[in-house]
């Protein structure tokens, strides 16, 4: 039999080289060898070290199934009908490929032939003599853990439900009828899927007892086990019952309690179940191919914080499309209207992953929860920690603010598996008690590229600038402290305010409201120091991110120390810290003194 060897490499060039060298000594060596490199771009293979092999790069690690399909497609181009699929750590006895080929050719209904697999770490002990599959997708390896010599499996090839994917000889004419491997799985269960499809199409899977292979099974992550098993039963609902994930969670937990099971991750298991329900398959670490960002209002009507957050998410996903619920400004929409719209808004079906921007907006949290319940691939971008926001609202002691904060916490608690995103590790950590089960990522703040082109700052400072929406309690509290500090004594640098509307409070003579700056680089032009008015809240203030990116000194609250470190980990940011009136007066005095010395 002429067959092609397809092996899948991932960060172990030595293992692939050993396998290729061993295959040259088989009684029936492969006619062609295709090495699919799943770690191209990282620890990729040197094709020159594998003479006679064809190395095909598969960037971004698409997984076992996708890599196998790449190799299968290449063999078809070469006119080769049979493919021996092997993982890089698997090994075969010298006569195994000949015995597998003979078994496949002898049975006209056979589409797969596989060897008995022994443990590489314990030769002679069986890992798998074929697999069994129950109606609810429970799997079992025959004769696992038994000495090979004690197994009563005879010498004649026999049909099995499935065989382990470490070594499979495939008839590519048969697999073409079922579209080869399903790449949705990424890793694990894809070989069960293929062989179940082949059996449903009338073919057989053969286990060849006299053919011996060896491999060492790897760790089976809970996320992939639960996700892929549920997906399998969903796909084959006509022949399989729903995956009993609740029973499996309880079983695994009990085994762990009595000390008979390995450590496992409940959150990962539940996330896997939820991912299969929503159709989120493939490589869990891969970025989504398509992203739609959903805002509550059109970009031109977003408040400054949310407009900045939209920019951050677009920097992470530059090809994302943006959709919004309301066309007009927020001032023209009541809370009840916002809630009704959020509960009925339905993004188009081809949007890919949906990222809902919900900074301080319970209606948008409702929208994300609804999309998640309906099985859409959605991520709720909270941006700021809801618990840190709650603490800041409590300090403000406003019943309205407290009600909104409590509402947001309740929404977060009531949707424990809804994926979330934050602007910083500080915010992610602060909400960890609310995020025990959900997948969480950090989408960091980013500044406009134009800021890096501003002329470098040099002392003396010409002005102190403060920007923000001064009707927001976060900014209003900082502005009140700044005005109190200015009122205690003269400051040697003028202070200019920029915002969508003038502050409601009376300003000291030295503090001047300049209106709204058209662009951030206009705001930070010249030798200015940025006063960051946000206090004791959460998130990464856009103005702080932008000032540090522009290389401007900042006067910033003590509670933002770790945020400053995140934005400038090399410690190059020039900072003046404050946490009360006295320390702010000292910070302003330090700016004045440096300005006077430089002048």
Coordinates of C-alpha atoms in Angstrom, one line a residue:
X1 CA 0.0 0.0 0.0
X2 CA 1.2 3.5 -0.9
X3 CA 0.3 5.9 1.9
X4 CA 1.5 9.3 3.1
X5 CA 2.6 10.1 6.6
X6 CA 1.1 13.2 8.1
X7 CA 2.5 14.3 11.4
X8 CA 1.6 17.5 13.4
X9 CA 4.4 19.5 15.0
X10 CA 4.0 21.8 17.9
X11 CA 7.2 23.2 19.6
X12 CA 9.0 19.8 19.6
X13 CA 11.3 19.7 16.6
X14 CA 13.3 16.8 18.2
X15 CA 10.2 14.7 18.5
X16 CA 9.3 15.2 14.8
X17 CA 12.8 14.5 13.6
X18 CA 12.9 11.2 15.7
X19 CA 9.6 10.1 14.2
X20 CA 10.6 10.8 10.6
X21 CA 13.9 9.0 11.1
X22 CA 12.0 6.0 12.6
X23 CA 9.6 5.8 9.7
X24 CA 12.4 5.2 7.3
X25 CA 13.0 1.9 9.0
X26 CA 9.4 0.6 8.8
X27 CA 8.7 -2.5 6.8
X28 CA 6.3 -0.4 4.8
X29 CA 7.6 3.2 4.8
X30 CA 5.5 6.1 3.7
X31 CA 5.6 7.2 0.1
X32 CA 5.5 10.9 1.2
X33 CA 5.9 12.6 4.5
X34 CA 4.0 15.8 5.3
X35 CA 4.9 17.7 8.4
X36 CA 2.3 20.3 9.4
X37 CA 4.0 22.9 11.6
X38 CA 1.4 24.2 14.1
X39 CA 4.0 26.4 15.8
X40 CA 5.1 28.3 12.8
X41 CA 6.1 31.8 13.9
X42 CA 7.3 30.6 17.3
X43 CA 9.3 27.4 17.7
X44 CA 9.0 26.5 14.1
X45 CA 10.7 23.7 12.3
X46 CA 13.8 23.9 10.2
X47 CA 12.8 22.2 7.0
X48 CA 16.5 21.6 6.2
X49 CA 16.7 19.2 9.2
X50 CA 14.0 17.0 7.7
X51 CA 15.3 15.9 4.2
X52 CA 12.7 14.3 2.1
X53 CA 9.9 15.8 4.0
X54 CA 7.5 18.5 3.0
X55 CA 6.9 21.1 5.8
X56 CA 3.7 23.0 5.6
X57 CA 3.3 26.0 7.9
X58 CA 0.0 26.4 9.8
X59 CA 0.3 29.8 11.6
X60 CA -1.6 30.6 14.9
X61 CA -1.8 26.9 15.9
X62 CA -5.2 26.0 14.4
X63 CA -5.3 22.6 16.2
X64 CA -5.0 18.9 15.5
X65 CA -8.0 18.7 13.1
X66 CA -7.1 21.7 11.0
X67 CA -3.5 20.5 10.7
X68 CA -4.5 17.0 9.8
X69 CA -6.8 18.4 7.1
X70 CA -3.9 20.5 5.7
X71 CA -1.8 17.3 5.3
X72 CA -4.7 15.3 3.9
X73 CA -5.4 18.0 1.3
X74 CA -1.7 17.9 0.2
X75 CA -1.8 14.1 -0.1
X76 CA -4.9 14.3 -2.3
X77 CA -3.0 16.8 -4.5
X78 CA -0.2 14.2 -4.9
X79 CA -2.7 11.5 -5.8
X80 CA -2.2 9.5 -2.6
X81 CA -5.4 7.8 -1.3
X82 CA -4.3 6.7 2.2
X83 CA -3.0 8.9 5.1
X84 CA -1.3 7.8 8.3
X85 CA -2.0 10.5 10.8
X86 CA 0.3 10.6 13.7
X87 CA 1.0 13.0 16.6
X88 CA 4.6 14.0 17.0
X89 CA 5.2 11.9 20.2
X90 CA 3.6 8.7 18.8
X91 CA 5.8 5.8 17.6
X92 CA 5.1 2.6 15.7
X93 CA 6.6 -0.9 15.7
X94 CA 8.5 -1.7 12.4
X95 CA 5.7 -3.9 11.1
X96 CA 2.7 -1.8 12.2
X97 CA 2.2 0.3 9.1
X98 CA 2.2 -2.9 7.0
X99 CA -0.3 -4.6 9.2
X100 CA -2.6 -1.5 9.3
X101 CA -2.5 -1.3 5.5
X102 CA -3.3 -4.9 5.0
X103 CA -6.3 -4.7 7.4
X104 CA -7.7 -1.7 5.6
X105 CA -7.3 -3.2 2.2
X106 CA -8.8 -6.5 3.3
X107 CA -12.1 -5.0 4.4
X108 CA -14.0 -3.0 1.7
X109 CA -16.1 -1.3 4.3
X110 CA -13.1 -0.2 6.5
X111 CA -12.3 3.5 6.5
X112 CA -10.0 3.6 9.5
X113 CA -7.4 1.2 10.9
X114 CA -5.6 1.8 14.2
X115 CA -3.0 -0.1 16.3
X116 CA -3.1 -1.1 19.9
X117 CA -1.5 1.8 21.8
X118 CA 0.8 1.2 24.7
X119 CA 2.1 3.8 27.1
X120 CA 5.5 5.2 26.0
X121 CA 6.4 5.4 29.7
X122 CA 5.4 1.8 30.4
X123 CA 6.0 -0.4 27.3
X124 CA 3.8 -3.5 27.4
X125 CA 1.0 -1.8 29.3
X126 CA -2.1 -0.9 27.1
X127 CA -3.3 2.6 26.8
X128 CA -6.0 1.9 24.3
X129 CA -7.2 -1.2 22.4
X130 CA -9.9 0.9 20.7
X131 CA -12.6 3.1 22.2
X132 CA -16.2 2.7 23.2
X133 CA -18.7 5.6 22.9
X134 CA -22.0 5.7 24.8
X135 CA -25.2 7.4 23.7
X136 CA -24.4 10.4 25.9
X137 CA -20.9 10.8 24.6
X138 CA -19.1 9.0 27.5
X139 CA -15.9 7.5 26.2
X140 CA -13.8 4.6 27.4
X141 CA -10.5 3.0 26.2
X142 CA -10.6 -0.8 26.0
X143 CA -8.1 -2.7 28.1
X144 CA -6.6 0.5 29.5
X145 CA -3.9 -0.2 32.1
X146 CA -3.8 -3.9 31.4
X147 CA -0.6 -5.8 30.4
X148 CA -0.6 -6.4 26.7
X149 CA 0.2 -10.1 27.2
X150 CA -2.9 -10.4 29.4
X151 CA -5.4 -8.8 27.0
X152 CA -7.9 -11.2 25.4
X153 CA -8.2 -9.3 22.1
X154 CA -6.9 -12.0 19.8
X155 CA -5.0 -11.3 16.5
X156 CA -7.9 -10.6 14.1
X157 CA -8.8 -7.0 13.3
X158 CA -12.1 -6.1 14.9
X159 CA -14.5 -3.2 14.7
X160 CA -14.6 -0.5 17.4
X161 CA -16.6 2.7 18.0
X162 CA -13.5 4.8 17.6
X163 CA -9.7 4.7 17.9
X164 CA -7.4 7.2 19.5
X165 CA -6.1 10.0 17.2
X166 CA -2.5 9.4 18.1
X167 CA -2.2 6.9 15.1
X168 CA -4.9 6.5 12.5
X169 CA -4.6 5.1 9.0
X170 CA -7.4 6.7 6.9
X171 CA -8.9 6.0 3.5
X172 CA -9.2 9.5 2.1
X173 CA -11.9 8.6 -0.4
X174 CA -14.1 7.7 2.6
X175 CA -13.2 10.7 4.7
X176 CA -13.9 13.0 1.8
X177 CA -17.6 11.9 2.0
X178 CA -17.8 13.3 5.5
X179 CA -15.6 16.4 4.9
X180 CA -12.6 15.0 6.8
X181 CA -12.0 16.3 10.4
X182 CA -14.3 18.9 11.9
X183 CA -11.9 21.8 12.8
X184 CA -14.4 23.2 15.4
X185 CA -12.8 21.1 18.1
X186 CA -9.3 22.5 18.1
X187 CA -8.0 19.6 20.3
X188 CA -9.6 16.4 21.5
X189 CA -12.8 14.6 20.4
X190 CA -12.2 15.5 16.7
X191 CA -11.2 11.9 15.9
X192 CA -14.3 10.6 17.6
X193 CA -16.4 13.0 15.5
X194 CA -14.7 11.8 12.3
X195 CA -15.1 8.1 13.1
X196 CA -18.7 8.5 14.2
X197 CA -19.5 10.3 10.9
X198 CA -17.8 7.4 9.0
X199 CA -19.8 4.8 10.9
X200 CA -23.0 6.7 10.3
X201 CA -22.1 6.7 6.6
X202 CA -21.8 2.8 6.6
X203 CA -18.0 2.4 7.1
X204 CA -16.1 0.5 9.8
X205 CA -13.3 1.5 12.2
X206 CA -10.8 -1.4 12.7
X207 CA -8.5 -2.1 15.6
X208 CA -5.5 -4.2 14.5
X209 CA -4.3 -6.1 17.5
X210 CA -0.9 -7.2 16.1
X211 CA 0.0 -3.6 15.1
X212 CA 1.6 -1.9 18.1
X213 CA 2.1 1.8 18.7
X214 CA 3.2 3.8 21.7
X215 CA 2.3 7.2 23.0
X216 CA 2.0 9.1 26.3
X217 CA -1.4 10.7 26.8
X218 CA -1.4 14.4 27.7
X219 CA -3.5 16.4 30.1
X220 CA -7.1 16.8 29.0
X221 CA -8.2 20.4 30.0
X222 CA -11.6 20.6 31.6
X223 CA -12.6 23.4 29.3
X224 CA -12.0 21.4 26.1
X225 CA -13.5 18.2 27.6
X226 CA -16.8 19.7 28.5
X227 CA -17.0 22.1 25.5
X228 CA -16.1 19.4 22.9
X229 CA -18.3 16.7 24.4
X230 CA -21.3 19.0 24.5
X231 CA -20.6 20.1 20.9
X232 CA -20.4 16.4 19.8
X233 CA -23.8 15.6 21.2
X234 CA -25.3 18.8 19.7
X235 CA -23.9 17.9 16.3
X236 CA -25.1 14.3 16.4
X237 CA -28.3 14.9 18.2
X238 CA -30.1 12.3 16.0
X239 CA -27.9 9.5 17.4
X240 CA -26.6 10.8 20.7
X241 CA -28.4 12.1 23.8
X242 CA -27.5 15.5 25.3
X243 CA -24.2 15.6 27.1
X244 CA -24.9 15.1 30.9
X245 CA -22.6 17.9 31.9
X246 CA -24.2 18.5 35.3
X247 CA -23.7 14.8 36.2
X248 CA -20.1 14.9 35.0
X249 CA -19.4 18.1 37.1
X250 CA -20.8 16.3 40.2
X251 CA -18.9 13.1 39.4
X252 CA -15.6 15.0 38.9
X253 CA -16.1 17.0 42.1
X254 CA -16.8 13.8 44.1
X255 CA -13.8 12.1 42.7
X256 CA -11.7 15.0 43.7
X257 CA -13.1 15.1 47.2
X258 CA -12.3 11.5 47.8
X259 CA -8.8 11.8 46.4
X260 CA -9.3 9.6 43.3
X261 CA -9.4 12.3 40.7
X262 CA -7.0 14.9 39.3
X263 CA -7.2 18.6 40.0
X264 CA -9.7 20.2 37.8
X265 CA -11.2 23.6 37.2
X266 CA -14.9 24.0 37.8
X267 CA -15.0 27.4 36.2
X268 CA -13.2 26.1 33.1
X269 CA -15.7 23.2 32.8
X270 CA -18.7 25.5 33.0
X271 CA -17.1 27.9 30.6
X272 CA -16.7 25.0 28.2
X273 CA -20.3 24.0 28.4
X274 CA -21.4 27.6 27.8
X275 CA -19.0 28.1 24.9
X276 CA -20.5 25.0 23.1
X277 CA -24.0 26.3 23.7
X278 CA -23.0 29.6 22.0
X279 CA -21.0 28.0 19.2
X280 CA -17.7 29.4 20.4
X281 CA -15.3 26.7 19.1
X282 CA -11.8 26.5 17.8
X283 CA -8.6 27.6 19.6
X284 CA -9.7 29.2 22.9
X285 CA -6.6 31.5 22.8
X286 CA -7.2 32.7 19.2
X287 CA -8.5 36.2 18.6
X288 CA -12.0 36.2 17.0
X289 CA -12.0 36.5 13.2
X290 CA -14.9 39.0 13.2
X291 CA -15.8 41.5 15.9
X292 CA -18.7 43.9 16.2
X293 CA -18.6 46.6 18.9
X294 CA -22.0 47.7 20.1
X295 CA -22.4 51.1 21.8
X296 CA -25.5 52.5 23.3
X297 CA -25.3 55.8 21.3
X298 CA -23.7 56.8 18.0
X299 CA -20.0 57.5 18.4
X300 CA -20.4 61.2 18.0
X301 CA -22.9 61.3 21.0
X302 CA -20.8 59.2 23.4
X303 CA -19.5 60.9 26.5
X304 CA -15.7 61.3 26.8
X305 CA -15.0 58.2 28.8
X306 CA -17.0 55.9 26.6
X307 CA -15.6 57.5 23.4
X308 CA -12.1 56.8 24.8
X309 CA -13.1 53.2 25.6
X310 CA -14.4 52.7 22.0
X311 CA -11.0 53.8 20.8
X312 CA -9.3 51.3 23.1
X313 CA -11.4 48.4 21.8
X314 CA -10.9 49.5 18.2
X315 CA -7.1 49.5 18.8
X316 CA -7.4 45.9 19.9
X317 CA -9.7 45.0 17.0
X318 CA -8.9 47.4 14.2
X319 CA -11.2 45.7 11.7
X320 CA -14.2 45.6 14.0
X321 CA -17.5 47.2 12.8
X322 CA -19.3 49.5 15.1
X323 CA -23.1 49.4 15.7
X324 CA -25.2 51.4 18.1
X325 CA -28.7 51.2 19.7
X326 CA -29.7 54.9 19.5
X327 CA -28.9 57.5 16.7
X328 CA -29.5 60.6 18.8
X329 CA -27.9 62.1 21.9
X330 CA -28.4 60.6 25.3
X331 CA -30.2 63.7 26.6
X332 CA -33.2 62.9 24.3
X333 CA -33.7 59.3 25.6
X334 CA -35.3 58.3 28.9
X335 CA -34.1 55.4 31.0
X336 CA -37.2 53.4 30.2
X337 CA -36.6 54.0 26.5
X338 CA -33.0 52.9 26.9
X339 CA -34.1 49.7 28.6
X340 CA -36.7 48.9 26.1
X341 CA -34.3 49.4 23.2
X342 CA -31.6 47.3 24.9
X343 CA -34.0 44.4 25.4
X344 CA -35.1 44.4 21.7
X345 CA -31.9 45.4 19.9
X346 CA -30.6 42.4 17.9
X347 CA -27.2 42.6 16.2
X348 CA -27.1 41.0 12.7
X349 CA -26.3 37.3 12.6
X350 CA -23.0 37.6 10.8
X351 CA -21.4 39.9 13.4
X352 CA -18.9 37.4 14.8
X353 CA -18.0 38.1 18.5
X354 CA -20.1 41.0 19.9
X355 CA -18.4 43.3 22.4
X356 CA -20.9 45.4 24.3
X357 CA -19.6 48.6 25.7
X358 CA -21.4 49.0 29.0
X359 CA -19.3 51.5 31.0
X360 CA -21.7 52.6 33.7
X361 CA -24.8 51.6 31.7
X362 CA -27.2 49.0 33.1
X363 CA -29.3 49.0 29.9
X364 CA -26.2 47.8 27.9
X365 CA -25.5 45.1 30.6
X366 CA -29.1 43.9 30.0
X367 CA -28.4 43.8 26.2
X368 CA -25.3 41.7 26.7
X369 CA -27.1 39.3 29.1
X370 CA -29.9 38.9 26.6
X371 CA -27.6 38.1 23.7
X372 CA -25.7 35.6 25.9
X373 CA -28.9 33.8 26.9
X374 CA -29.8 33.6 23.2
X375 CA -26.5 31.8 22.5
X376 CA -24.7 34.7 20.8
X377 CA -20.9 34.9 21.2
X378 CA -20.9 38.1 23.3
X379 CA -18.4 39.8 25.7
X380 CA -19.5 42.5 28.2
X381 CA -16.9 45.2 28.3
X382 CA -17.4 46.7 31.8
X383 CA -14.2 48.7 31.4
X384 CA -14.2 49.7 35.1
X385 CA -14.7 47.5 38.1
X386 CA -18.3 47.6 39.3
X387 CA -17.1 47.1 42.9
X388 CA -14.7 50.0 42.8
X389 CA -17.4 52.1 41.2
X390 CA -19.7 51.1 44.1
X391 CA -17.1 52.3 46.6
X392 CA -16.8 55.6 44.9
X393 CA -20.6 56.0 44.7
X394 CA -20.9 55.2 48.4
X395 CA -18.3 58.0 49.1
X396 CA -20.5 60.4 47.1
X397 CA -23.6 59.3 49.2
X398 CA -26.0 60.0 46.3
X399 CA -29.1 57.7 46.4
X400 CA -29.4 57.8 42.6
X401 CA -25.7 56.8 42.2
X402 CA -26.0 54.1 44.8
X403 CA -29.1 52.7 43.1
X404 CA -27.3 52.5 39.7
X405 CA -24.3 50.9 41.4
X406 CA -26.4 48.3 43.1
X407 CA -28.3 47.6 39.9
X408 CA -25.0 46.9 38.0
X409 CA -23.7 44.6 40.8
X410 CA -27.0 42.6 40.7
X411 CA -26.8 42.3 36.9
X412 CA -23.2 41.1 37.2
X413 CA -24.1 38.5 39.9
X414 CA -27.1 37.2 37.9
X415 CA -25.0 36.3 34.8
X416 CA -22.1 34.4 36.2
X417 CA -20.9 32.9 32.9
X418 CA -21.2 36.0 30.7
X419 CA -17.6 36.8 29.4
X420 CA -16.3 40.1 30.6
X421 CA -13.5 42.6 29.8
X422 CA -11.8 45.3 31.8
X423 CA -9.5 48.2 31.1
X424 CA -6.8 47.1 33.7
X425 CA -5.6 44.3 35.9
X426 CA -6.6 46.5 38.9
X427 CA -10.2 46.5 37.8
X428 CA -10.2 42.8 36.9
X429 CA -8.7 41.9 40.4
X430 CA -11.2 44.2 42.2
X431 CA -14.1 42.2 40.7
X432 CA -12.7 38.8 41.1
X433 CA -15.4 37.8 43.6
X434 CA -18.0 38.4 40.9
X435 CA -16.0 36.6 38.2
X436 CA -15.3 33.2 39.8
X437 CA -16.8 31.4 36.8
X438 CA -16.8 33.8 33.9
X439 CA -13.9 34.1 31.3
X440 CA -12.3 37.6 31.7
X441 CA -9.8 39.5 29.6
X442 CA -8.1 42.9 29.8
X443 CA -8.4 45.3 26.9
X444 CA -5.9 48.0 28.0
X445 CA -6.1 51.7 27.4
X446 CA -4.4 53.1 24.4
X447 CA -3.7 56.7 23.4
X448 CA -4.0 58.3 19.9
X449 CA -0.9 57.9 17.8
X450 CA -0.7 61.6 17.3
X451 CA 0.3 62.2 20.9
X452 CA 3.7 60.5 20.4
X453 CA 4.5 63.2 17.8
X454 CA 4.1 66.1 20.1
X455 CA 7.2 68.0 21.0
X456 CA 8.9 66.7 24.2
X457 CA 8.0 68.4 27.4
X458 CA 10.6 70.6 29.1
X459 CA 10.5 72.8 32.2
X460 CA 9.3 75.4 33.0
X461 CA 5.7 74.4 32.8
X462 CA 3.5 77.0 31.1
X463 CA 0.1 75.7 32.4
X464 CA -1.7 73.0 34.3
X465 CA -4.6 71.5 32.3
X466 CA -7.5 69.5 33.5
X467 CA -10.1 68.0 31.2
X468 CA -13.3 66.0 31.7
X469 CA -17.0 66.0 32.1
X470 CA -17.3 68.1 35.3
X471 CA -20.9 67.1 35.8
X472 CA -19.6 63.5 36.5
X473 CA -19.1 63.0 40.2
X474 CA -15.7 61.4 39.6
X475 CA -14.4 64.6 38.0
X476 CA -16.4 67.0 40.1
X477 CA -14.9 65.7 43.3
X478 CA -11.4 66.2 42.0
X479 CA -12.2 69.6 40.6
X480 CA -13.5 70.7 44.1
X481 CA -10.2 69.6 45.7
X482 CA -8.2 71.4 43.0
X483 CA -10.2 74.6 43.6
X484 CA -9.7 74.3 47.3
X485 CA -6.0 73.9 46.9
X486 CA -5.7 76.9 44.6
X487 CA -7.7 79.0 47.1
X488 CA -5.3 78.3 49.9
X489 CA -2.5 80.2 48.2
X490 CA -1.2 81.5 44.9
X491 CA 0.0 78.9 42.3
X492 CA 2.9 79.9 40.0
X493 CA 1.3 78.3 37.0
X494 CA -2.1 79.1 35.4
X495 CA -4.7 76.3 35.5
X496 CA -7.0 75.7 32.5
X497 CA -10.1 73.5 32.4
X498 CA -11.4 71.8 29.3
X499 CA -14.8 70.0 29.1
X500 CA -18.1 69.8 27.2
X501 CA -19.6 72.3 29.6
X502 CA -18.4 74.7 32.2
X503 CA -18.3 73.5 35.8
X504 CA -21.4 74.4 37.9
X505 CA -19.3 75.6 40.8
X506 CA -17.6 79.0 41.0
X507 CA -14.0 78.9 40.0
X508 CA -11.0 80.7 41.7
X509 CA -9.5 83.5 39.6
X510 CA -6.5 81.4 38.7
X511 CA -8.6 78.6 37.3
X512 CA -10.1 79.4 33.8
X513 CA -12.6 77.3 31.8
X514 CA -11.5 77.2 28.1
X515 CA -14.3 75.2 26.6
X516 CA -13.8 71.9 24.7
X517 CA -10.5 71.0 23.0
X518 CA -11.1 69.7 19.5
X519 CA -8.3 67.1 19.8
X520 CA -6.3 65.6 22.6
X521 CA -3.0 66.8 21.1
X522 CA -4.4 70.3 21.1
X523 CA -5.2 69.9 24.8
X524 CA -1.7 68.7 25.7
X525 CA 0.2 71.0 23.3
X526 CA 3.1 72.9 24.7
X527 CA 4.8 72.4 28.1
X528 CA 1.8 71.6 30.2
X529 CA 1.2 69.5 33.3
X530 CA -1.9 67.4 33.4
X531 CA -4.1 67.3 36.5
X532 CA -6.0 64.0 36.7
X533 CA -9.3 64.8 38.5
X534 CA -10.5 61.2 38.9
X535 CA -10.3 60.1 42.5
X536 CA -10.9 56.8 44.3
X537 CA -12.8 55.4 41.4
X538 CA -11.9 52.7 38.9
X539 CA -10.7 52.2 35.4
X540 CA -7.8 54.0 33.7
X541 CA -8.7 57.6 33.0
X542 CA -8.3 58.5 29.4
X543 CA -6.6 61.7 30.3
X544 CA -4.0 59.9 32.4
X545 CA -3.3 57.5 29.6
X546 CA -3.0 60.3 27.0
X547 CA -0.9 62.5 29.2
X548 CA 1.7 59.8 29.9
X549 CA 1.7 58.8 26.2
X550 CA 2.4 62.5 25.3
X551 CA 5.3 62.6 27.9
X552 CA 3.6 65.2 30.1
X553 CA 4.0 65.3 33.9
X554 CA 0.9 64.3 35.8
X555 CA -0.7 65.3 39.1
X556 CA -2.5 62.1 40.0
X557 CA -4.3 60.5 43.0
X558 CA -2.5 57.9 45.1
X559 CA -5.0 55.3 44.3
X560 CA -3.9 55.3 40.7
X561 CA -0.3 54.3 41.4
X562 CA -0.7 50.8 39.9
X563 CA -2.4 52.2 36.9
X564 CA 0.5 54.6 36.3
X565 CA 2.8 51.6 36.6
X566 CA 0.7 49.7 34.1
X567 CA 0.9 52.7 31.6
X568 CA 4.6 53.4 32.2
X569 CA 6.2 50.2 33.6
X570 CA 9.7 51.6 33.0
X571 CA 9.1 54.3 35.6
X572 CA 9.6 57.2 33.1
X573 CA 6.4 59.0 33.9
X574 CA 6.9 62.2 35.9
X575 CA 4.3 62.1 38.6
X576 CA 3.2 64.3 41.5
X577 CA 1.0 62.4 43.9
X578 CA -1.9 63.5 46.1
X579 CA -4.6 62.0 48.2
X580 CA -6.0 64.9 50.2
X581 CA -6.0 68.7 50.3
X582 CA -2.6 69.0 51.9
X583 CA -0.8 66.6 49.5
X584 CA -2.4 68.3 46.5
X585 CA -1.2 71.7 47.8
X586 CA 2.3 70.1 48.1
X587 CA 2.1 68.7 44.6
X588 CA 1.1 72.1 43.1
X589 CA 3.9 73.7 45.1
X590 CA 6.4 71.2 43.7
X591 CA 5.2 72.1 40.1
X592 CA 5.5 75.8 41.0
X593 CA 9.0 75.3 42.4
X594 CA 10.3 73.3 39.4
X595 CA 8.9 75.9 37.1
X596 CA 10.5 78.7 39.0
X597 CA 13.9 77.0 39.1
X598 CA 13.8 76.2 35.3
X599 CA 12.7 79.8 34.5

